Coordinates of C-alpha atoms in Angstrom, one line a residue:
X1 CA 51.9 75.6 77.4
X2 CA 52.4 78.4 74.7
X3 CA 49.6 81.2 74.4
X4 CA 48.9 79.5 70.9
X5 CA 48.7 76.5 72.9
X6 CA 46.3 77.7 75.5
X7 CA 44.2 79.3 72.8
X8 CA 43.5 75.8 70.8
X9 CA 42.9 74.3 74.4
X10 CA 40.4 77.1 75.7
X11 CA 38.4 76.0 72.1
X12 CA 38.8 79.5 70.9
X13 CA 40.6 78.7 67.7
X14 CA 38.0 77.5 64.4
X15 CA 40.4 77.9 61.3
X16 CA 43.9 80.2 60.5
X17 CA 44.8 80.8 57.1
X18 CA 48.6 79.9 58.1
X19 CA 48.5 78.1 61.5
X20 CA 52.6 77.6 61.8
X21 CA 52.9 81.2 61.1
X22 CA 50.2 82.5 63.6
X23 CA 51.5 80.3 66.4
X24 CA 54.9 81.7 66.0
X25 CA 54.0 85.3 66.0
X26 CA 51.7 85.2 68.7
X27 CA 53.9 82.9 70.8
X28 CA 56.8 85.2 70.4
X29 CA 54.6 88.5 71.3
X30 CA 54.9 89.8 67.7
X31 CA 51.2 90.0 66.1
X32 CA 49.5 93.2 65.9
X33 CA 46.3 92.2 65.1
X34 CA 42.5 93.5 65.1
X35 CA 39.1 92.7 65.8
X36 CA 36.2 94.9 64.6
X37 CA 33.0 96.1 67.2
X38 CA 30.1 97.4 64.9
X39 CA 28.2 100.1 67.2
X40 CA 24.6 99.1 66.2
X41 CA 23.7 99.4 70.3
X42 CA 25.0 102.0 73.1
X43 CA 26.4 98.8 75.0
X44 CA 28.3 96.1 74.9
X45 CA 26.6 92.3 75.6
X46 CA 27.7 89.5 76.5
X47 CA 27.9 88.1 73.1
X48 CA 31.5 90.4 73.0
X49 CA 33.1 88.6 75.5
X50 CA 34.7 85.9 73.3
X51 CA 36.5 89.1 71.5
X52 CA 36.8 90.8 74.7
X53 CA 39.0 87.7 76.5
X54 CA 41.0 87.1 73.1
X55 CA 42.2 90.4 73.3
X56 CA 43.2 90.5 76.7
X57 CA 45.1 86.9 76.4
X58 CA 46.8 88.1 73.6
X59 CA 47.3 91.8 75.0
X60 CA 48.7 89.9 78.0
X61 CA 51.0 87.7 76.0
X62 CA 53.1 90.4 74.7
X63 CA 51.1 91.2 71.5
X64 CA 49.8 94.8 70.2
X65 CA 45.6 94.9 69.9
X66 CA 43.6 97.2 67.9
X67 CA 40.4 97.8 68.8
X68 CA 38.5 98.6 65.8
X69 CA 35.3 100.7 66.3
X70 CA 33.0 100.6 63.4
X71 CA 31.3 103.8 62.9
X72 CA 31.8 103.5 59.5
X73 CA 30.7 100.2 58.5
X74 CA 27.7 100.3 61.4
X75 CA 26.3 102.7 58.2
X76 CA 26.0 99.7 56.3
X77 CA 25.3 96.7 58.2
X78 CA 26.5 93.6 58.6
X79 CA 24.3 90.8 56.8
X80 CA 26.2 87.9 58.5
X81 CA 23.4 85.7 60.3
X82 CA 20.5 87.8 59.7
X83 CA 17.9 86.8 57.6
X84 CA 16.7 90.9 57.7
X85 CA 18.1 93.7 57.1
X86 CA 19.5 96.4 60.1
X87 CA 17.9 99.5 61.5
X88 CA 19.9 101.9 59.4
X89 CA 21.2 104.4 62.4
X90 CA 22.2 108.0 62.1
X91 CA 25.6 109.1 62.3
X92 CA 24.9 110.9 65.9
X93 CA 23.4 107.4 67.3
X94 CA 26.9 105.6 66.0
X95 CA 29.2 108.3 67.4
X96 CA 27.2 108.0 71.1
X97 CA 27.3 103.8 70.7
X98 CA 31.1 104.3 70.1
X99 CA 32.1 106.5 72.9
X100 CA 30.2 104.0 75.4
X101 CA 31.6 100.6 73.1
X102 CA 35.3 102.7 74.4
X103 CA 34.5 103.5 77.9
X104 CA 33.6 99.5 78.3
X105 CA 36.4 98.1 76.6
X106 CA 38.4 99.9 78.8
X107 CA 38.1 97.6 81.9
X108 CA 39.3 94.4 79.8
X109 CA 41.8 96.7 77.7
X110 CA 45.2 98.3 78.4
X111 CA 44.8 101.3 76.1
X112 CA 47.6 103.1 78.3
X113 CA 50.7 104.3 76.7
X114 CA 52.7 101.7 74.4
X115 CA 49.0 99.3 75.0
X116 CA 46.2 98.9 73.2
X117 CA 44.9 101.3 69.9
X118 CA 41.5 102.0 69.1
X119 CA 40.6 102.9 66.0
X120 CA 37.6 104.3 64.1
X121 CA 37.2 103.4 60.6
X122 CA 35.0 106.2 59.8
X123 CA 38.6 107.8 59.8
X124 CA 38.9 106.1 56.1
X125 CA 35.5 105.1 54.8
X126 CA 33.5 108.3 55.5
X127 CA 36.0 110.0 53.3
X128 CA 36.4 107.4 50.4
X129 CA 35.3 108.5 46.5
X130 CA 33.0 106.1 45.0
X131 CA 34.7 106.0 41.6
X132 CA 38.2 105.8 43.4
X133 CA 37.0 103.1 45.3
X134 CA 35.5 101.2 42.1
X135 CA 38.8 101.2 40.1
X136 CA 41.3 100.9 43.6
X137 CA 39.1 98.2 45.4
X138 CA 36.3 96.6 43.4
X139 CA 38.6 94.8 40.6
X140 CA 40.2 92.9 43.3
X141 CA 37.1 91.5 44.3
X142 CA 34.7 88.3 42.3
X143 CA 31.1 88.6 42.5
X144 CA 30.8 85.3 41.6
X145 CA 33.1 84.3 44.6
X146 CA 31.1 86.9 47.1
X147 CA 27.6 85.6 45.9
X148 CA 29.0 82.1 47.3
X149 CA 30.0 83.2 50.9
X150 CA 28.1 81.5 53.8
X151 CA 27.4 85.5 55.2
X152 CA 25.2 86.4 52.4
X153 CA 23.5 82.8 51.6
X154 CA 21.1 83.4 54.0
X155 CA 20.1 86.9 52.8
X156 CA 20.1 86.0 49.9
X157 CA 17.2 83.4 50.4
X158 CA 15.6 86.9 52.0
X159 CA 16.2 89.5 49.7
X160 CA 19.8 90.7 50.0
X161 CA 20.4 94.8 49.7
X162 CA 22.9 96.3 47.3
X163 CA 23.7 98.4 50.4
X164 CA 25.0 95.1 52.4
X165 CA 26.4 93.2 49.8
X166 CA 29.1 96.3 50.0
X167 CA 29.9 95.0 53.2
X168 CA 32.8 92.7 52.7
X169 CA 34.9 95.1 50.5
X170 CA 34.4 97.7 53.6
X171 CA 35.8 95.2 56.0
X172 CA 38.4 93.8 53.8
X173 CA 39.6 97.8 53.3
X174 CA 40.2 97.7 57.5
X175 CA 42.3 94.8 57.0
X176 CA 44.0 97.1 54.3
X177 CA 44.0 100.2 55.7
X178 CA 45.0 98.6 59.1
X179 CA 48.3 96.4 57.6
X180 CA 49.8 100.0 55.9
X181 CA 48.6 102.6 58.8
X182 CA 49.6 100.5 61.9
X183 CA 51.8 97.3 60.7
X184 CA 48.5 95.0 61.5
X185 CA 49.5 91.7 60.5
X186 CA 46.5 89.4 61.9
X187 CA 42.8 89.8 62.2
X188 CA 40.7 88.1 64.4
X189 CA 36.5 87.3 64.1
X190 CA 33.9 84.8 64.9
X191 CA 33.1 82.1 61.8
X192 CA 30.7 83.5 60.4
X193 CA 33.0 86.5 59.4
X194 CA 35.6 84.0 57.1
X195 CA 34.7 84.9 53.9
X196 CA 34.8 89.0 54.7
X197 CA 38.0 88.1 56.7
X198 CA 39.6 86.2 53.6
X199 CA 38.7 89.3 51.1
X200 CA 40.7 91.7 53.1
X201 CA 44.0 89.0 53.2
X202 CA 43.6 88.5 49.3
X203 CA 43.1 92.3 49.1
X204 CA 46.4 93.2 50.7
X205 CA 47.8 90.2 48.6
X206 CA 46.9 91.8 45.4
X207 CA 47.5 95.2 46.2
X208 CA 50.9 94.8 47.9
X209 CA 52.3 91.8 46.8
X210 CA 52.5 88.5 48.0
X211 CA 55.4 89.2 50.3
X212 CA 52.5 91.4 52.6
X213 CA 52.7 89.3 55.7
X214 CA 49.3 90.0 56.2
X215 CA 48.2 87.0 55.2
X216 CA 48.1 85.5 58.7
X217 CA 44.7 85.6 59.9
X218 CA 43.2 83.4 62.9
X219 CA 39.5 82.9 63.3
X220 CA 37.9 82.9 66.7
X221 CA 35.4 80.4 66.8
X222 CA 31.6 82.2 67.7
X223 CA 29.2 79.4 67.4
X224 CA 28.4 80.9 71.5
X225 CA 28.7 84.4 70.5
X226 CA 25.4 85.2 69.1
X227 CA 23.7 82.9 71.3
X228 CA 25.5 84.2 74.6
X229 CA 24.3 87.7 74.4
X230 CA 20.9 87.1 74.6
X231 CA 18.7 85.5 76.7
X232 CA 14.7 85.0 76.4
X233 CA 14.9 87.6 73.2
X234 CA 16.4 90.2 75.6
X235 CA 20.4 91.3 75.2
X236 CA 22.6 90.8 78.0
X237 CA 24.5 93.8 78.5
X238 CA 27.6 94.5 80.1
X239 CA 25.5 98.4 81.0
X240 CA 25.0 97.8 84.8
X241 CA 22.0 100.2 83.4
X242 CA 20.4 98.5 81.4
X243 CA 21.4 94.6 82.4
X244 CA 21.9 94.7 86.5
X245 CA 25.3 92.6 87.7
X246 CA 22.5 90.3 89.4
X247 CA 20.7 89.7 86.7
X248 CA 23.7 89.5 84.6
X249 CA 25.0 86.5 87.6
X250 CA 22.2 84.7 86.8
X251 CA 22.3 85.0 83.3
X252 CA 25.5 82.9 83.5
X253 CA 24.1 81.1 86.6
X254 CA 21.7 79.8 84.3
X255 CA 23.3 78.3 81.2
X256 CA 23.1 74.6 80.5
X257 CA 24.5 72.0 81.4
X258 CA 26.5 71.0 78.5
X259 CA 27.8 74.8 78.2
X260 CA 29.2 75.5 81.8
X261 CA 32.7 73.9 81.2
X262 CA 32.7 75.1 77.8
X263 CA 31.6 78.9 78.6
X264 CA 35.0 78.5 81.5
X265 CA 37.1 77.4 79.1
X266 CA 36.7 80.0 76.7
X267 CA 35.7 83.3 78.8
X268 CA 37.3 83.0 82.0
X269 CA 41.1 83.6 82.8
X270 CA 41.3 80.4 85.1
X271 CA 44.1 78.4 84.8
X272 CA 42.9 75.6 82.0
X273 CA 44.5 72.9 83.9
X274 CA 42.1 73.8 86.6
X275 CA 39.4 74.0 84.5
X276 CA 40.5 70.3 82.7
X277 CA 39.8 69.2 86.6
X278 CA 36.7 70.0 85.9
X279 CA 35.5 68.3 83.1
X280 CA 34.7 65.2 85.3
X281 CA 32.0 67.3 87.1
X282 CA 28.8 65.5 87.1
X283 CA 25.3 66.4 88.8
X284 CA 25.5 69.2 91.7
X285 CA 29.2 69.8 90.9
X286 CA 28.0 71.6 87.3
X287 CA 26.0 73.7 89.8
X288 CA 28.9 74.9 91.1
X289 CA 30.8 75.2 87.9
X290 CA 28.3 77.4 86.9
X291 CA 28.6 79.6 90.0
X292 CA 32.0 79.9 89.1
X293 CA 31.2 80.5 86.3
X294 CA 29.1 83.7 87.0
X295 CA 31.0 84.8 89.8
X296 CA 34.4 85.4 87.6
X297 CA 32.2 86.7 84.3
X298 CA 30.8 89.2 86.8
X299 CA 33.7 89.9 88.5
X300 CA 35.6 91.1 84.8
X301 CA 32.9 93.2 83.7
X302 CA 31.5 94.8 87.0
X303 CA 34.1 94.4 89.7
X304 CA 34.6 92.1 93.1
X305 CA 32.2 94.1 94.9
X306 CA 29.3 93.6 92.5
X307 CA 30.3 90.4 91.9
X308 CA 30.2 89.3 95.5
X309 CA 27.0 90.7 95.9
X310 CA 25.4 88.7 93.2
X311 CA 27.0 85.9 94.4
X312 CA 25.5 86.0 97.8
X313 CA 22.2 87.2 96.5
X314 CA 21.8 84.5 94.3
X315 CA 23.1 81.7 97.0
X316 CA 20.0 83.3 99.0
X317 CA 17.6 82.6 96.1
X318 CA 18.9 79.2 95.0
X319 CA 20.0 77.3 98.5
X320 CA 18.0 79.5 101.4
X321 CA 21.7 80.7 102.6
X322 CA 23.4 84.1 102.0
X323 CA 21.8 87.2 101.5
X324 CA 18.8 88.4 99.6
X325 CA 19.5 92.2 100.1
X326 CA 20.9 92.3 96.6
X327 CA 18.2 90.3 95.2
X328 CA 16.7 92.8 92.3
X329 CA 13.1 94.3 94.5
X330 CA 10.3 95.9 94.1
X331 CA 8.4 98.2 97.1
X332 CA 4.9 98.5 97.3
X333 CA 2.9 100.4 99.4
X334 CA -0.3 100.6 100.5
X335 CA -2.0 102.0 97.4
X336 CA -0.9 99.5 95.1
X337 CA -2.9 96.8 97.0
X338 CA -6.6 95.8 96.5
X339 CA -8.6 94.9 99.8
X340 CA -5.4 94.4 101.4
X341 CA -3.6 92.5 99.2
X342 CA -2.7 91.5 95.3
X343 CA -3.4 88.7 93.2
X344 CA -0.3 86.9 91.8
X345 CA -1.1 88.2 88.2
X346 CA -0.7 92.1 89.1
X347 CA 2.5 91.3 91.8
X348 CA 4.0 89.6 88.2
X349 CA 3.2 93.1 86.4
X350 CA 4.3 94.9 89.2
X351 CA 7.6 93.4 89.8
X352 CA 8.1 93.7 86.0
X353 CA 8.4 90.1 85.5
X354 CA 5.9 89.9 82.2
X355 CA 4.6 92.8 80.5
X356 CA 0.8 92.3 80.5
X357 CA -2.0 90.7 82.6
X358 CA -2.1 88.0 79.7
X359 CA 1.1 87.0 79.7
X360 CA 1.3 87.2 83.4
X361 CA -2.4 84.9 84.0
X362 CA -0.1 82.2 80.4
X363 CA 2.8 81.5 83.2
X364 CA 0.7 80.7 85.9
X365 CA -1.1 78.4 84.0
X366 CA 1.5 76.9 82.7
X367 CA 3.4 76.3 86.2
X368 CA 6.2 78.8 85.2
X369 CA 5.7 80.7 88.7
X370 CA 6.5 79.9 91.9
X371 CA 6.2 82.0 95.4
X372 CA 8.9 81.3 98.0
X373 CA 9.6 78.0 95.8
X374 CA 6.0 77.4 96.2
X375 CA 5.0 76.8 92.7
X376 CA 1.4 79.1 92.1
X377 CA -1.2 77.3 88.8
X378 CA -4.1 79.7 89.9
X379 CA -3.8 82.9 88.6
X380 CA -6.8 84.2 90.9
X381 CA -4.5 83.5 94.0
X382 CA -3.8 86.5 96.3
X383 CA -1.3 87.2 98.6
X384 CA -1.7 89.1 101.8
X385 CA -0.2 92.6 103.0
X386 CA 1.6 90.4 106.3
X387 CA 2.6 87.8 103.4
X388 CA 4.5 90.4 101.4
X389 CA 6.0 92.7 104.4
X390 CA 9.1 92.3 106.5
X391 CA 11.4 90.2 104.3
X392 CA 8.4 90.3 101.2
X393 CA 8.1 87.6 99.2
X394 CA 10.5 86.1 96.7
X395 CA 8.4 85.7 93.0
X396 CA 10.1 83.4 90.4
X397 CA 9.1 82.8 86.7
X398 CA 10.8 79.9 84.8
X399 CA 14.2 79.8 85.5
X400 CA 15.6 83.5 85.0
X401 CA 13.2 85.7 86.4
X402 CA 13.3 86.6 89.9
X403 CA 12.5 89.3 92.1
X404 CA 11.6 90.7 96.1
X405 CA 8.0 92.0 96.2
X406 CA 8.0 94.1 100.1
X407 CA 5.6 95.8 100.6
X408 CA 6.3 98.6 102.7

């Protein structure tokens, strides 16, 4: 199976502008493609990881990544699936997300010598005229055709900014700037990026010519992406600070059923006829697919050790076996106790599984929390000091929130 091949068969590959031409340059180790990283946060998520994988199958295959780091168009914002506008960020909160976007990419990325290139694109659009820009870029462009791309239809129902609708001609100038700087032939991006990935192909068309062989661009499907990084309205980072490789196990540990094989397929660097083997999994087995699942997703961003951990932490939680040392915990002592113990309400608070008493007293009414598997409806119930020493107590709400209350 070719790397083109492999690609179509992992479901990573949504529409190509030239499909014959793609397969042959990847296959032969040739592209040098791109794929952009606007640095609206100082991390990562797990939304990336479709980008992150494509670049290291491709890297691996022979072919020449750049990594392109938006600190310039992270100025503007990009209006693709949002019916709002961004938090406008200063320049000093774009350079800090871009040094730890680099430091990250690092572990899926060979940026070594004759590897990878990362690039900035505040190189070129920090420095651009207006008025140049008007007469060199905008007459390539139709307002008429950009008014009709999916990425601003939804704004558009919203209120759409002058500032954002500049958006595609700033990503369609990478694609330029990228093809006469570097040689970048390809570009890669989820779906919803087609229209801002065609401008830049019919930019270098009508700029250079039609012989520019940069009109080879692949789109990587991301009807996962935006869903993937997020999970009950939090981000799932790849920051061991600010998402733990536990809880970051059981985000994956957790997906759905009809997503496990998918989510393998697609992020994981399992062989795919091992994964094919799979697809017959019914019942207890997708349990185990999605232990797999975690254990290798963990594994990529936050090493064997880590991911072992999780692994046996979350065997612990789910089947009674393994360990729960790695379990995410909370100590108490003696002064956070009333009379000797704490209602289930204030352990929640405590152990940071809710935010307020309110929301805390909603989930034990509505049977989303359970004590040692126990489930718990009456938010007056307390448990003991003896209850929560020695091993403490394990406190679950729904199915992602879990943590060791000891008290100590």
């Amino acid at each position: 199976m070719t790397c083109y091949e492999e690609l179509v068969a992992r479901g990573l590959i949504a529409q190509t502008t030239n499909e014959e031409e793609i397969k042959k340059m990847i296959d032969s180790g040739k592209a040098t493609f791109y794929i952009g990283f606007d640095c609206t946060a100082d991390s990562l998520t797990a939304g990336h990881f479709m980008a992150l994988t494509l670049v290291k199958r491709l890297q691996m295959a022979g072919n020449k990544p750049i990594a392109l780091i938006g600190g310039g168009t992270t100025m503007i914002g990009d209006p693709s699936g949002r019916s709002d506008m961004r938090k406008m960020l200063t320049k000093e909160d774009i350079d800090h997300n871009a040094e730890c976007f680099k430091r990250q990419m690092e572990r899926f990325i060979n940026f070594g010598e004759g590897g990878a290139m990362m690039v900035n694109n505040a190189d070129w659009l920090l420095k651009l005229n207006y008025v140049e820009l008007l007469r060199e870029v905008g007459a390539c462009f139709s307002v008429n055709n950009m008014l009709r791309a999916e990425c601003y239809k939804q704004r558009m129902e919203h209120g759409l900014s002058f500032l954002e609708f500049n958006y595609m001609i700033m990503q369609s100038y990478d694609f330029y700037m990228l093809f006469q700087k570097y040689g970048c032939n390809m570009e890669f991006g989820g779906d919803d990026q087609w229209s801002n990935m065609l401008g830049g192909t019919e930019l270098i068309r009508r700029k250079l010519g039609k012989d520019a062989h940069a009109m080879t661009i692949t789109l990587l499907t991301d009807s996962n992406g935006k869903k993937m990084g997020k999970t009950a309205g939090n981000a799932v980072w790849l920051d061991a600070n600010k998402t733990s490789p536990f809880d970051f196990f059981q985000y994956w540990r957790n997906v759905g059923d009809a997503d496990v094989i998918k989510c393998i397929k697609m992020l994981t660097f399992l062989p795919i006829e091992e994964i094919q083997a799979m697809e017959s999994w019914e019942g207890a087995q997708l349990n185990k697919a999605k232990e797999i699942l975690a254990f290798e997703l963990t594994k990529l961003v936050h090493g064997d050790e880590e991911a072992n951990k999780a692994l046996e932490a979350s065997r612990g939680l789910f089947a009674g076996a393994g360990s729960i040392e790695n379990m995410p915990s909370v100590e108490l002592t003696d002064a956070d106790l009333e009379n000797g113990g704490l209602d289930i309400v204030s352990i929640l608070v405590k152990a940071n599984l809710v935010s307020t008493r309110g929301d805390g007293r909603r989930n034990v009414e509505q049977g989303g929390v359970s004590v040692n598997d126990e489930k718990v409806t009456d938010f007056k119930k307390t448990f003991s000091k003896e209850e929560m020493s020695g091993d403490g107590i394990i406190v679950k709400k729904g199915k992602k929130g879990f943590c060791r209350v000891v008290v100590k």
